[in-house]
Amino acid sequence: MGIGGRVTTVSSNGEYSFTKPNRESITLLTGLGVEGDVHAGVTVKHRSRVAQDPTQPNLRQVHLIHEELFDEVRTAGFEVRPGDLGENVTTSGIDLLALPTGALLRLGAEAVVEVTGLRNPCLQIDVFQDGLLKQVVGRDDEGAIVRRAGIMSVVRTGGVVRPGDTITVELPVGPHRPLERV
């Protein structure tokens, strides 16, 4: 697994919508998420999770997705651009899905996020582009669900993140726990 990559695009939106507009930069706030983004906060902000229990901790403060996924779905006839799937940070050159729970990602000079788990893609993806959900969620040879729509994280150290920033990975000590849906 590559231990570094780069930020290709950053995105945020202060309103609930599926896609997020690309920005020149975003500011990560410790313990909260992306400044001005609708999903920032200490407790859950995703509507379905708020309906279940609004006091749950927000383990989905920053959504990262690998740009390589866009190339993969393009071969199946889908056109997806950075921000289209609601991610805050689009990356290149790092296998996000292979990271263990608790991995720390340094984004640029200051910001650090801790990986909490896999994004659980929802039916809104098919509303965005019919059939796309089957491209980002599938099953492996043993029948287990495979989620490929990026990873979720919480902000451990705030800072500004811009396209072109480097990403460095610090793996957790001890046995690594594979990513699960959050």
Coordinates of C-alpha atoms in Angstrom, one line a residue:
M1 CA 0.0 0.0 0.0
G2 CA 1.3 3.5 -0.8
I3 CA 2.0 5.5 2.2
G4 CA 1.4 8.9 0.6
G5 CA -0.6 10.7 -2.0
R6 CA -2.0 14.1 -2.8
V7 CA -5.2 16.1 -2.5
T8 CA -6.6 16.7 -6.0
T9 CA -9.8 18.6 -5.1
V10 CA -11.5 20.0 -2.0
S11 CA -15.3 20.5 -1.7
S12 CA -17.9 21.7 0.8
N13 CA -21.5 22.8 1.0
G14 CA -23.4 24.7 3.6
E15 CA -26.7 23.3 2.4
Y16 CA -28.0 19.7 2.2
S17 CA -27.4 18.5 -1.3
F18 CA -25.9 15.4 -2.8
T19 CA -23.0 17.1 -4.6
K20 CA -20.6 19.6 -3.1
P21 CA -19.1 22.5 -5.1
N22 CA -15.3 22.5 -5.5
R23 CA -13.4 25.1 -3.5
E24 CA -9.9 26.7 -3.6
S25 CA -9.4 25.6 -0.1
I26 CA -11.3 24.2 2.9
T27 CA -10.6 24.7 6.6
L28 CA -10.8 21.7 8.9
L29 CA -11.8 22.5 12.5
T30 CA -10.6 20.2 15.2
G31 CA -13.4 17.9 16.4
L32 CA -16.0 19.4 14.1
G33 CA -15.2 18.8 10.4
V34 CA -15.1 21.2 7.4
E35 CA -15.8 24.8 8.3
G36 CA -19.2 25.9 6.9
D37 CA -20.1 22.4 5.7
V38 CA -23.5 21.0 6.5
H39 CA -22.0 17.8 7.9
A40 CA -19.7 19.6 10.4
G41 CA -20.4 19.0 14.1
V42 CA -19.6 17.0 17.2
T43 CA -22.8 14.9 16.8
V44 CA -24.2 13.3 13.6
K45 CA -25.5 15.6 10.9
H46 CA -26.6 13.0 8.2
R47 CA -30.4 13.2 8.2
S48 CA -31.0 9.4 8.5
R49 CA -28.6 9.2 11.5
V50 CA -30.1 12.3 13.2
A51 CA -33.5 10.6 12.9
Q52 CA -32.1 7.4 14.6
D53 CA -30.3 9.2 17.4
P54 CA -29.2 12.9 17.2
T55 CA -26.7 12.4 20.1
Q56 CA -24.5 9.9 18.2
P57 CA -20.9 11.1 17.8
N58 CA -20.2 12.4 14.3
L59 CA -17.7 9.9 12.8
R60 CA -18.4 11.3 9.4
Q61 CA -16.9 14.8 9.7
V62 CA -14.7 14.6 6.6
H63 CA -15.4 12.3 3.6
L64 CA -12.5 11.4 1.4
I65 CA -12.7 9.6 -1.9
H66 CA -10.0 8.3 -4.3
E67 CA -10.0 10.0 -7.7
E68 CA -9.0 6.6 -9.2
L69 CA -12.7 5.5 -8.6
F70 CA -13.8 8.0 -11.1
D71 CA -11.6 6.4 -13.8
E72 CA -13.0 3.0 -12.9
V73 CA -16.7 4.0 -13.2
R74 CA -15.9 5.9 -16.4
T75 CA -15.1 2.6 -18.0
A76 CA -18.6 1.4 -17.1
G77 CA -20.1 4.5 -18.8
F78 CA -20.5 6.9 -15.8
E79 CA -19.2 10.4 -15.6
V80 CA -18.3 11.4 -12.1
R81 CA -16.2 14.4 -11.1
P82 CA -14.7 15.6 -7.8
G83 CA -17.4 16.7 -5.4
D84 CA -20.2 14.8 -7.3
L85 CA -20.5 12.1 -4.6
G86 CA -20.5 14.6 -1.8
E87 CA -16.9 14.1 -0.7
N88 CA -14.9 16.9 1.0
V89 CA -11.4 15.7 -0.1
T90 CA -10.6 13.9 -3.4
T91 CA -7.3 12.1 -3.3
S92 CA -4.8 10.5 -5.7
G93 CA -2.1 8.0 -5.3
I94 CA -3.3 6.5 -2.0
D95 CA -5.3 3.3 -1.4
L96 CA -7.9 4.8 1.0
L97 CA -10.0 1.6 1.2
A98 CA -7.0 -0.4 2.4
L99 CA -6.3 1.8 5.3
P100 CA -7.0 0.5 8.8
T101 CA -9.4 2.1 11.3
G102 CA -7.4 4.7 13.3
A103 CA -4.9 5.6 10.5
L104 CA -4.0 9.3 10.6
L105 CA -3.8 11.3 7.4
R106 CA -1.8 14.5 7.4
L107 CA -3.4 16.7 4.7
G108 CA -0.9 19.5 3.8
A109 CA 1.2 21.2 6.4
E110 CA -1.2 21.2 9.4
A111 CA -4.5 19.3 9.2
V112 CA -4.7 15.7 10.5
V113 CA -7.8 13.4 10.2
E114 CA -8.3 10.0 11.8
V115 CA -9.9 7.4 9.6
T116 CA -13.2 6.1 11.2
G117 CA -14.5 3.8 8.5
L118 CA -16.1 3.3 5.1
R119 CA -18.8 5.5 3.6
N120 CA -22.0 3.6 3.4
P121 CA -23.4 4.6 0.0
C122 CA -27.1 5.2 -0.2
L123 CA -29.8 5.2 -2.9
Q124 CA -29.1 8.9 -3.7
I125 CA -26.2 7.7 -5.8
D126 CA -28.7 6.1 -8.2
V127 CA -30.8 9.3 -8.2
F128 CA -27.6 11.1 -9.2
Q129 CA -26.8 8.6 -12.0
D130 CA -29.0 5.5 -12.5
G131 CA -27.0 2.3 -12.0
L132 CA -24.0 4.0 -10.3
L133 CA -24.7 2.5 -6.9
K134 CA -23.9 -1.0 -8.3
Q135 CA -20.5 0.4 -9.4
V136 CA -19.5 1.6 -5.9
V137 CA -21.1 -1.2 -3.8
G138 CA -20.7 -4.9 -4.8
R139 CA -19.9 -8.3 -3.4
D140 CA -16.6 -10.2 -3.2
D141 CA -16.1 -13.9 -4.1
E142 CA -17.4 -14.9 -0.7
G143 CA -20.5 -12.8 -1.0
A144 CA -19.4 -10.1 1.5
I145 CA -20.4 -6.5 0.7
V146 CA -17.6 -4.4 -0.7
R147 CA -18.0 -0.6 -0.3
R148 CA -15.9 1.6 -2.6
A149 CA -17.4 5.1 -2.2
G150 CA -14.6 6.4 0.0
I151 CA -13.8 6.7 3.7
M152 CA -14.9 8.8 6.6
S153 CA -12.8 10.6 9.2
V154 CA -12.8 13.0 12.1
V155 CA -10.6 16.0 12.5
R156 CA -7.8 15.6 15.0
T157 CA -5.9 18.8 14.1
G158 CA -7.4 21.6 12.2
G159 CA -5.9 23.4 9.3
V160 CA -6.3 24.6 5.7
V161 CA -6.4 22.0 2.9
R162 CA -5.8 22.8 -0.8
P163 CA -5.6 21.0 -4.0
G164 CA -2.0 19.8 -4.5
D165 CA -1.3 19.3 -0.8
T166 CA 0.5 16.1 0.1
I167 CA -1.1 13.4 2.1
T168 CA 1.1 11.4 4.5
V169 CA -0.2 8.3 6.4
E170 CA 0.6 7.3 9.9
L171 CA -0.6 3.7 10.6
P172 CA -1.8 2.9 14.1
V173 CA 0.4 0.8 16.4
G174 CA -0.6 -2.8 17.1
P175 CA -3.0 -5.1 15.1
H176 CA -4.8 -3.2 12.4
R177 CA -8.6 -3.2 12.3
P178 CA -10.1 -3.3 8.8
L179 CA -12.5 -0.5 7.9
E180 CA -16.2 -1.1 8.6
R181 CA -19.2 1.0 7.6
V182 CA -19.8 4.1 9.6

